[in-house]
Amino acid sequence: MKKRAIPALLLSSMLVLGGCSIATKKDVVAETSKEPADVQKPVDIELLTMSSNETDANVIRDQLSKSGFNVKLNLQPDFGSFTAQQKAGNFDIAISSWTTVTGNPDYAVRSLFKTGGDYNKGPISDPEIDKLIDTAASQTPEQYKATYEKLEQRLVFDKAYIAPLYVSLKNQGLNKNVLNDSSVRLSKSRSMVWEAIDFADTSKRDKDPLILQQSIASLTSLDPIKGNDGSINMLNTNMYVRLVNLTDDDKITADGALSHNFAIANGNSEYYFLLRDDINFAKIQAKAAVDSKDRVGAEDVVFSLNRAKNKDSVPDHRTYSLHEHIKSVEIVTDLNTLSSVKQSGSNSTIKEVLEKGLKSPISELSGNKTDVNNQSGKYQVVKLTTTEPFPQVLNYLAHQSAGIVSKKQVESINTFDVAKYDVNKDISYGDQATVTEGAKYNNALAASGPYILSYKNDYEAVFYKNPGYRIGTEYEPKISKVVVRFIKDADSALSALRSGEIHVYYGVSETKFDLVKNDSKLKLQTLESNGVAYLLFNLNNREVSKSEDLRKAVLYAINQDELIKTYNNNKFKAVSTLTPLVKTGLELKADPNKVKEFLKKYSESK
């Protein structure tokens, strides 16, 4: 195309209108490089996640990029690497998740958001949030809804300490040709109940192993108070019995627990538990499970719960905040005490409540577990007193961290000074190195639950039935051996289920539900869970820690509907970790205008 000449008269007019100045090449470049006044310079932000959450990370990165952020993705291959990066503070926002495995709302917030909480990774330190958590903990469900609404409002909307993503379905796929599918439970909060699972062909119970799967191979600790994560929750739940359990729909029960019955005294601060005498600790000899002949008794309960509530009882205690409402734990030896105290809200005595359904009524109480004989009416009773009225304490006693350990065994191993603990030379009870095949293998576990871990390697962990657990009852484990395969990749785990290499796969991706449903040998079990995914802000020496406006810009850039669509609508909108438990009526909606507003405020404040 030919260039057209500009007429002289027109050129002259242009020069006059331009103030008789002619723009140079340098002026033109400078002028065209200027951004429009209303265009914000992209804000740098680092997103930390694991490869297993890559789908979420990609969607969130796209949403933030479109909203004016320059996103650096810090993608880690596994949970251990993710945790290391989180501890080092190498993130602005991290994809996090929390499952309320106790079925009560206090658990959904206390560890995560209360100042000093053992899983408060922000860390968040907000006196108003602390006060709301403690207030709600002392209230009934009818009262605490309004309190939790105020908490959610401040946590998410007022301060933007977290940005919610979604509520997940809890699900598992199982091989119904191998297993009796009616024996495989899916509970809203409680972890998988191994002792109930049975083969379709019961003749296989002692010949074939039950093969399960989990993605994390590095186990935090086999000491129940030293871990509260996906690496050990299922394992420790099945290794240690508790005073109470949760039903599949989150009701407190003594079924499958150490207690025959439990009772709450008037005032809701004193709790009584009548113990069973048909559970012994298992131990490992030559990699086989044997009955130690040491009964699980009140002495072990008092020891276990006292160390659970004491932050300094072990190095790296990770569950103490769950049990901080425990004031004291003691063995009751005076039978008259049970007859003189009334049950909360009734005229029945504690003794009458504890005796309900017993074959032999309580005729004597013992302070020594070796003297107990339930069949002749001789029992042990443990009394737990809380610092204030706190009915939710029962939910915490159903948590794996309240698992009963052997006083004798733990004290024989944890001989070090906790304050001077040296990770390089001191060995603590439950250290995974002691159960890992190799030169350091020295299994000293004492399991009070239906199964005990014999050994592990990078490929699998092998458990055996506790030969001293509820023998001859419906709670005696059906299958003698359980193998937990470590399969990190979700697609590989699903392939293992479909090929028969594993029998149950917990946590099938929502996008793969149809593959399970359409496989004639498989069955998919689902229910809405207490699991919530959210973005956690780094509140320590980062721009997002300094600027509430910057956090709010991220908050309103998140479009939950888009995230949920990537999972074929098999997830649900969330506001906080409380969402599955308390319907506050609050809702987060993506809002591009608010994003611009808060980014502008952030830029102007710098």
XYZ file of C-alpha atoms in Angstrom:
606
model
C 0.000 0.000 0.000
C 1.306 3.449 -0.945
C 1.840 6.064 1.736
C -0.365 9.090 1.260
C 1.241 12.530 1.597
C -0.228 14.949 4.137
C -1.311 18.170 2.452
C 0.809 21.179 3.457
C -2.176 23.229 4.666
C -3.369 20.430 6.951
C 0.127 19.904 8.290
C 0.416 23.575 9.060
C -2.880 23.501 10.973
C -1.712 20.526 13.005
C 1.430 22.348 14.022
C -0.527 25.396 15.148
C -2.998 23.365 17.195
C -0.133 21.481 18.742
C 1.268 24.668 20.295
C 3.934 24.912 17.609
C 5.766 21.891 19.105
C 6.586 18.787 17.140
C 6.643 15.490 19.017
C 9.966 13.677 18.789
C 10.338 9.885 18.560
C 11.342 9.856 22.256
C 8.160 11.755 23.186
C 5.963 9.368 21.220
C 7.487 6.294 22.856
C 7.120 7.805 26.308
C 3.503 8.761 25.684
C 2.415 5.379 24.292
C 4.100 3.535 27.162
C 1.860 5.220 29.708
C -0.901 3.030 31.136
C -4.453 4.374 31.349
C -5.130 6.037 34.673
C -7.682 3.400 35.705
C -5.458 0.408 34.931
C -3.746 -1.088 37.997
C -0.322 -2.598 37.761
C -0.617 -6.376 38.405
C 0.027 -7.269 42.024
C 2.450 -10.127 42.690
C 1.094 -12.985 44.778
C 2.498 -16.461 45.520
C 0.110 -19.415 45.659
C 1.337 -22.510 47.533
C -0.231 -25.910 46.925
C 0.440 -29.613 46.359
C 0.322 -31.433 43.034
C -2.810 -33.241 44.246
C -4.576 -29.845 44.281
C -3.325 -28.762 40.872
C -6.841 -28.483 39.425
C -7.854 -26.012 42.129
C -4.582 -24.143 41.752
C -5.056 -23.656 38.015
C -8.604 -22.345 38.395
C -7.624 -20.004 41.225
C -4.569 -18.772 39.325
C -6.734 -17.938 36.312
C -9.302 -16.134 38.464
C -6.644 -14.074 40.223
C -4.797 -13.321 36.981
C -7.986 -11.977 35.408
C -8.566 -9.870 38.505
C -5.258 -8.005 38.394
C -2.779 -10.323 40.088
C 0.503 -11.712 38.827
C 0.387 -15.235 40.269
C 3.491 -17.238 41.073
C 2.577 -20.891 41.567
C 4.564 -22.726 44.257
C 3.605 -26.321 43.439
C 4.957 -28.992 45.803
C 4.947 -32.735 45.051
C 3.713 -33.984 48.437
C 2.413 -33.049 51.869
C 5.845 -33.041 53.482
C 7.259 -30.593 50.939
C 4.132 -28.452 51.191
C 4.445 -28.294 54.992
C 8.121 -27.354 54.753
C 7.314 -24.484 52.401
C 4.471 -23.371 54.653
C 6.700 -23.383 57.749
C 9.332 -21.389 55.840
C 6.681 -18.794 54.969
C 7.190 -19.158 51.223
C 3.656 -18.193 50.236
C 1.076 -15.418 50.264
C -1.887 -17.765 50.002
C -1.976 -21.542 50.425
C -4.674 -24.011 49.410
C -5.668 -25.608 52.698
C -8.410 -27.916 53.898
C -9.961 -28.976 57.176
C -12.345 -31.782 58.041
C -14.250 -31.550 61.301
C -13.781 -35.167 62.287
C -15.460 -34.702 65.669
C -18.797 -33.452 64.334
C -18.878 -30.311 66.525
C -18.369 -26.685 65.434
C -15.795 -25.825 68.096
C -13.398 -28.260 66.423
C -14.011 -26.465 63.126
C -12.496 -23.239 64.467
C -10.505 -23.625 67.703
C -7.265 -25.188 66.423
C -7.331 -23.182 63.221
C -8.237 -19.643 64.234
C -7.753 -19.172 67.980
C -4.548 -17.418 69.036
C -1.955 -20.119 69.736
C -4.057 -22.896 68.210
C -1.989 -25.925 67.255
C -3.081 -25.729 63.592
C -3.240 -21.925 63.382
C -0.848 -21.619 60.440
C -1.527 -17.951 59.499
C -1.051 -17.346 62.269
C -4.265 -15.505 63.133
C -4.242 -13.557 66.386
C -7.480 -11.682 66.891
C -8.874 -11.119 70.426
C -12.414 -10.735 69.123
C -12.260 -14.071 67.303
C -10.792 -15.698 70.423
C -13.674 -14.372 72.505
C -16.319 -15.553 70.023
C -14.813 -19.061 69.893
C -14.861 -19.365 73.682
C -18.365 -17.909 73.975
C -19.823 -20.326 71.409
C -18.109 -23.286 73.094
C -20.144 -22.735 76.261
C -23.464 -22.382 74.439
C -26.136 -24.826 73.294
C -26.798 -25.300 69.555
C -29.805 -22.995 69.832
C -27.596 -20.264 71.275
C -24.360 -20.643 69.357
C -25.707 -20.060 65.837
C -25.722 -16.269 66.306
C -22.252 -16.353 67.874
C -20.791 -18.404 65.057
C -22.380 -16.038 62.525
C -20.474 -13.144 64.140
C -17.302 -15.234 64.081
C -17.721 -16.089 60.401
C -18.445 -12.450 59.550
C -15.212 -11.262 61.138
C -13.066 -14.170 59.968
C -14.059 -13.949 56.305
C -15.724 -10.656 55.433
C -14.418 -8.107 57.957
C -10.783 -9.216 58.168
C -10.378 -11.683 55.271
C -8.156 -14.062 57.187
C -9.267 -16.887 54.886
C -10.972 -17.143 51.495
C -13.360 -20.139 51.293
C -13.411 -22.414 48.253
C -15.912 -25.286 48.667
C -17.397 -28.073 50.773
C -16.571 -31.569 49.523
C -18.526 -34.764 49.311
C -17.118 -37.549 51.418
C -16.939 -40.638 49.273
C -15.326 -43.972 48.730
C -15.353 -46.574 46.021
C -15.292 -50.242 47.005
C -15.055 -53.614 45.325
C -18.391 -55.258 46.134
C -17.286 -58.551 44.582
C -14.546 -58.870 47.201
C -16.132 -57.124 50.192
C -19.526 -57.345 51.819
C -20.550 -53.816 50.843
C -23.005 -53.504 53.748
C -20.079 -53.923 56.174
C -18.170 -50.951 54.780
C -19.292 -47.827 56.631
C -19.041 -44.244 55.425
C -19.346 -41.874 58.373
C -19.862 -38.129 58.189
C -17.004 -37.369 60.573
C -15.483 -40.559 61.927
C -12.700 -42.234 59.999
C -13.182 -45.638 58.354
C -14.197 -48.367 60.836
C -11.891 -51.266 59.985
C -13.162 -53.813 62.496
C -16.605 -53.827 60.877
C -15.392 -54.621 57.352
C -15.825 -58.184 56.117
C -15.209 -60.163 52.958
C -18.110 -61.313 50.811
C -16.555 -64.766 51.226
C -15.992 -64.997 54.989
C -13.589 -67.921 54.558
C -10.990 -65.340 53.426
C -10.886 -63.539 56.806
C -7.682 -65.224 57.977
C -6.136 -65.867 54.562
C -6.389 -62.626 52.583
C -5.625 -59.061 53.643
C -8.021 -56.161 53.403
C -6.213 -53.707 51.114
C -6.847 -49.992 51.582
C -5.094 -46.875 50.287
C -3.919 -43.453 51.375
C -1.873 -40.862 49.521
C 0.586 -39.873 52.276
C 3.410 -42.297 53.059
C 5.298 -40.231 55.654
C 3.473 -40.678 58.966
C 3.523 -37.736 61.362
C 3.450 -39.923 64.491
C 1.837 -43.069 65.834
C 1.420 -41.258 69.157
C -2.195 -40.078 68.871
C -1.588 -36.651 70.422
C 1.310 -35.789 68.099
C -0.553 -35.695 64.816
C -3.829 -34.535 63.354
C -3.525 -34.834 59.602
C -4.257 -37.081 56.655
C -1.147 -39.174 57.214
C -2.308 -40.725 60.494
C -5.958 -39.909 61.270
C -7.322 -43.150 59.827
C -4.425 -45.208 61.169
C -4.491 -43.917 64.752
C -8.286 -44.057 64.859
C -8.057 -47.820 64.323
C -5.006 -48.315 66.570
C -6.364 -46.722 69.745
C -9.742 -47.144 71.441
C -11.469 -44.066 72.899
C -13.922 -43.487 75.751
C -16.685 -42.704 73.252
C -17.232 -42.764 69.495
C -19.307 -41.003 66.876
C -22.120 -42.711 64.998
C -22.159 -42.376 61.221
C -24.368 -39.283 61.592
C -22.225 -37.658 64.322
C -24.078 -38.658 67.494
C -22.032 -39.526 70.606
C -22.119 -43.253 71.400
C -20.370 -45.843 73.561
C -20.687 -48.430 70.769
C -17.259 -49.733 69.829
C -15.653 -47.674 72.609
C -13.880 -48.391 75.907
C -16.982 -47.373 77.872
C -20.054 -49.467 78.540
C -21.940 -46.217 79.196
C -21.304 -42.566 80.012
C -23.254 -39.920 81.935
C -23.256 -36.127 82.322
C -23.908 -34.719 85.794
C -25.998 -31.644 86.602
C -24.112 -28.517 85.632
C -22.572 -30.035 82.482
C -19.048 -29.939 83.931
C -18.682 -33.500 85.248
C -18.644 -36.562 82.994
C -18.579 -40.196 84.131
C -17.457 -43.230 82.103
C -17.955 -46.892 83.050
C -15.114 -48.912 81.537
C -15.135 -52.313 79.853
C -12.764 -55.098 80.904
C -12.488 -56.977 77.580
C -9.752 -54.984 75.835
C -6.018 -55.644 76.194
C -3.100 -53.812 74.628
C -1.538 -55.520 71.616
C 2.196 -55.516 70.968
C 4.455 -56.678 68.136
C 6.866 -59.618 68.374
C 8.745 -60.793 65.271
C 6.413 -58.534 63.247
C 3.341 -60.447 64.504
C 0.629 -59.102 66.808
C 0.393 -60.680 70.255
C -1.812 -60.096 73.274
C 0.242 -58.299 75.935
C -2.234 -59.490 78.624
C -2.134 -55.897 79.900
C -5.714 -54.663 80.270
C -6.692 -51.198 79.037
C -7.842 -49.592 82.275
C -8.665 -46.407 84.131
C -5.002 -45.783 84.945
C -4.276 -45.624 81.214
C -7.268 -43.343 80.603
C -6.155 -40.849 83.259
C -2.594 -40.901 81.913
C -3.701 -40.509 78.277
C -6.084 -37.610 78.829
C -3.741 -35.750 81.175
C -1.005 -35.821 78.544
C -3.532 -34.911 75.837
C -4.444 -31.656 77.590
C -0.873 -30.754 78.562
C 0.913 -28.836 75.806
C 4.288 -29.718 77.317
C 3.729 -33.438 77.796
C 5.484 -34.310 74.530
C 7.667 -32.477 72.031
C 5.681 -31.161 69.077
C 2.252 -31.709 70.692
C -0.275 -31.047 67.920
C -3.650 -31.609 69.528
C -3.509 -29.968 72.968
C -6.001 -27.224 72.078
C -8.674 -29.868 71.483
C -8.450 -30.893 75.122
C -7.769 -27.633 76.919
C -11.227 -27.700 78.509
C -10.268 -30.753 80.565
C -9.623 -29.612 84.138
C -9.031 -32.984 85.767
C -9.353 -36.722 85.170
C -9.660 -39.138 88.099
C -10.631 -42.689 89.015
C -13.805 -42.969 91.094
C -13.582 -45.618 93.824
C -16.437 -44.546 96.091
C -19.632 -46.213 94.882
C -21.741 -43.784 96.922
C -20.562 -40.951 94.672
C -22.432 -42.459 91.728
C -25.642 -42.732 93.722
C -25.519 -39.204 95.134
C -25.086 -37.348 91.833
C -27.943 -36.784 89.380
C -27.768 -36.918 85.612
C -28.064 -33.576 83.850
C -31.682 -32.782 83.063
C -33.204 -35.797 84.828
C -33.906 -37.380 88.222
C -31.817 -40.466 87.457
C -28.591 -40.986 89.363
C -25.259 -41.376 87.615
C -25.176 -44.989 88.818
C -28.552 -45.735 87.191
C -27.426 -44.251 83.898
C -24.122 -46.128 83.894
C -25.842 -49.438 84.699
C -28.274 -49.227 81.792
C -28.113 -52.425 79.719
C -25.475 -54.120 81.863
C -25.689 -57.866 82.495
C -24.246 -57.327 85.972
C -25.046 -54.163 87.956
C -22.248 -52.195 89.632
C -21.506 -53.705 93.034
C -17.924 -52.519 93.512
C -15.492 -49.981 92.055
C -11.756 -50.585 91.771
C -8.785 -48.277 91.414
C -6.660 -51.108 90.015
C -7.396 -52.446 86.542
C -6.048 -55.916 87.372
C -8.796 -56.397 89.982
C -11.689 -55.687 87.623
C -14.294 -58.311 86.691
C -17.371 -56.910 84.965
C -19.130 -60.251 85.008
C -19.155 -60.238 88.828
C -20.093 -56.543 89.034
C -16.623 -55.093 89.692
C -15.895 -52.112 87.453
C -13.766 -49.036 86.950
C -15.237 -45.539 86.564
C -13.418 -42.458 85.312
C -14.648 -38.959 86.116
C -13.662 -36.058 83.860
C -14.234 -32.468 85.003
C -14.154 -29.527 82.589
C -12.963 -25.997 83.293
C -16.485 -24.735 82.561
C -19.753 -26.226 81.281
C -18.687 -27.684 77.947
C -20.843 -30.447 76.389
C -18.691 -30.432 73.235
C -15.936 -32.131 75.256
C -17.556 -35.464 74.386
C -16.945 -34.847 70.685
C -13.271 -34.265 71.416
C -13.094 -37.491 73.397
C -14.244 -39.266 70.225
C -11.304 -37.810 68.285
C -8.259 -39.961 67.528
C -6.096 -37.703 69.714
C -8.070 -38.968 72.742
C -6.998 -42.526 71.959
C -5.937 -44.478 75.044
C -2.239 -45.309 75.186
C -0.425 -47.604 77.621
C 0.892 -45.660 80.608
C 3.496 -48.332 81.242
C 4.744 -48.451 77.655
C 4.818 -44.725 76.922
C 6.601 -43.907 80.184
C 9.218 -46.581 79.467
C 10.053 -44.952 76.126
C 9.607 -41.216 76.716
C 12.348 -40.951 79.349
C 13.843 -37.737 77.920
C 13.376 -34.187 79.222
C 10.743 -32.712 76.914
C 12.231 -29.216 77.202
C 15.633 -30.562 76.067
C 14.337 -33.011 73.457
C 16.881 -33.597 70.688
C 15.296 -34.885 67.493
C 18.655 -36.269 66.348
C 19.166 -38.596 69.298
C 15.971 -38.936 71.356
C 13.328 -41.442 70.295
C 9.751 -40.728 71.339
C 6.817 -43.125 71.450
C 5.203 -43.489 68.031
C 8.176 -42.279 65.976
C 7.619 -43.655 62.474
C 11.306 -44.570 62.196
C 10.747 -47.299 64.801
C 8.138 -49.027 62.608
C 9.886 -48.497 59.265
C 11.730 -51.491 57.846
C 15.472 -51.044 58.076
C 18.241 -50.533 60.614
C 16.126 -48.352 62.942
C 13.156 -50.738 63.098
C 12.237 -51.380 66.739
C 8.462 -51.569 67.042
C 7.471 -50.643 70.605
C 3.835 -49.747 69.966
C 1.105 -50.755 72.394
C -2.268 -50.583 70.645
C -5.540 -50.411 72.553
C -7.640 -50.464 69.386
C -8.744 -53.251 67.040
C -5.510 -53.210 64.972
C -1.799 -52.612 65.479
C 0.788 -51.465 62.938
C 3.484 -54.078 62.431
C 5.759 -52.362 59.904
C 5.830 -49.942 57.008
C 7.988 -49.041 54.045
C 7.647 -46.603 51.153
C 5.096 -48.887 49.510
C 2.707 -49.924 52.282
C 1.906 -50.221 55.980
C 0.878 -53.593 57.396
C -1.525 -53.956 60.336
C -2.672 -57.021 62.259
C -5.758 -57.683 64.331
C -5.372 -57.065 68.062
C -5.780 -60.569 69.570
C -6.934 -59.029 72.855
C -9.710 -56.812 71.491
C -13.353 -57.603 72.340
C -12.972 -61.295 71.570
C -16.288 -63.046 70.899
C -18.288 -59.813 70.496
C -19.630 -58.119 67.378
C -16.753 -55.629 67.687
C -13.992 -58.226 67.351
C -12.213 -57.416 64.054
C -13.445 -59.603 61.203
C -10.314 -59.539 59.013
C -6.931 -60.547 60.435
C -4.651 -58.399 58.273
C -5.023 -54.910 56.822
C -2.622 -53.448 54.275
C -2.622 -49.712 53.569
C -0.979 -48.984 50.212
C 0.624 -45.593 49.685
C -0.592 -44.340 46.308
C -0.058 -40.610 45.915
C -1.517 -40.147 42.445
C -5.324 -40.091 42.324
C -5.581 -41.649 38.876
C -3.239 -44.458 39.911
C -5.343 -45.111 43.020
C -8.515 -45.318 40.945
C -6.813 -47.680 38.508
C -5.745 -49.848 41.459
C -9.355 -50.038 42.632
C -10.655 -50.924 39.191
C -7.982 -53.598 38.674
C -8.570 -55.178 42.094
C -5.193 -54.200 43.571
C -6.982 -52.367 46.405
C -10.441 -53.041 47.828
C -11.480 -49.555 48.976
C -10.428 -46.169 47.640
C -11.348 -43.274 49.907
C -11.675 -39.912 48.170
C -12.501 -40.654 44.526
C -12.233 -37.475 42.445
C -15.663 -35.994 41.768
C -14.872 -35.953 38.064
C -14.404 -39.753 38.132
C -17.642 -40.757 39.886
C -19.140 -42.133 36.668
C -16.179 -44.497 36.137
C -16.943 -46.110 39.482
C -20.721 -46.112 39.009
C -20.438 -47.748 35.601
C -18.088 -50.517 36.762
C -20.240 -53.535 37.647
C -17.865 -54.797 40.343
C -17.619 -51.447 42.132
C -19.901 -49.395 44.372
C -19.697 -45.670 45.098
C -20.713 -44.409 48.549
C -21.175 -40.647 49.033
C -22.443 -38.146 51.595
C -21.914 -34.439 52.247
C -18.827 -34.148 54.404
C -17.497 -31.785 57.039
C -14.501 -31.113 54.789
C -13.889 -27.547 53.601
C -11.184 -26.225 51.275
C -10.054 -22.631 51.655
C -7.212 -20.233 50.958
C -5.093 -19.456 53.990
C -3.317 -16.095 54.003
C 0.242 -15.781 55.265
C -0.097 -13.223 58.047
C 3.602 -13.054 58.810
C 5.865 -10.523 57.030
C 4.146 -10.529 53.661
C 2.179 -7.855 51.827
C -1.035 -9.790 52.480
C -0.227 -9.729 56.195
C 0.059 -5.959 56.164
C -2.915 -5.127 53.962
C -6.499 -6.077 54.752
C -7.479 -4.508 51.405
C -5.157 -6.833 49.515
C -6.641 -9.870 51.274
C -10.158 -8.692 50.471
C -9.229 -8.246 46.807
C -8.193 -11.915 46.742
C -11.355 -12.899 48.622
C -13.738 -11.333 46.111
C -11.739 -12.606 43.128
C -12.601 -16.186 44.032
C -15.543 -17.529 42.068
C -16.744 -20.670 43.837
C -19.278 -21.485 41.122
C -16.482 -21.864 38.562
C -14.532 -24.117 40.905
C -17.550 -26.291 41.615
C -18.305 -26.723 37.889
C -14.859 -28.250 37.361
C -16.008 -31.034 39.706
C -19.271 -31.664 37.836
C -21.152 -29.808 40.576
C -20.208 -32.475 43.121
C -18.961 -29.860 45.591
C -20.873 -27.148 47.463
C -20.391 -23.467 48.299
C -18.620 -22.619 51.538
C -18.214 -19.589 53.766
C -15.857 -21.072 56.337
C -14.945 -24.341 58.008
C -18.219 -23.958 59.943
C -20.383 -24.239 56.816
C -21.237 -27.979 57.024
C -22.145 -27.697 60.714
C -23.791 -24.311 61.295
C -25.932 -22.571 58.691
C -25.223 -18.922 59.474
C -26.990 -17.526 56.392
C -23.853 -15.737 55.177
C -22.650 -16.181 51.600
C -19.572 -15.180 49.635
C -20.115 -13.943 46.075
C -17.380 -13.078 43.603
C -17.422 -9.343 42.878
C -15.063 -7.811 40.273
C -16.004 -4.279 41.334
C -14.963 -4.966 44.921
C -11.710 -6.474 43.661
C -10.922 -3.255 41.776
C -11.943 -1.155 44.773
C -9.722 -3.013 47.221
C -6.766 -3.214 44.828
C -7.012 0.532 44.306
C -7.055 1.135 48.067
C -4.059 -1.154 48.431
C -2.090 0.643 45.711
C -2.903 4.068 47.127
C -1.760 3.006 50.598
C 1.724 1.996 49.442
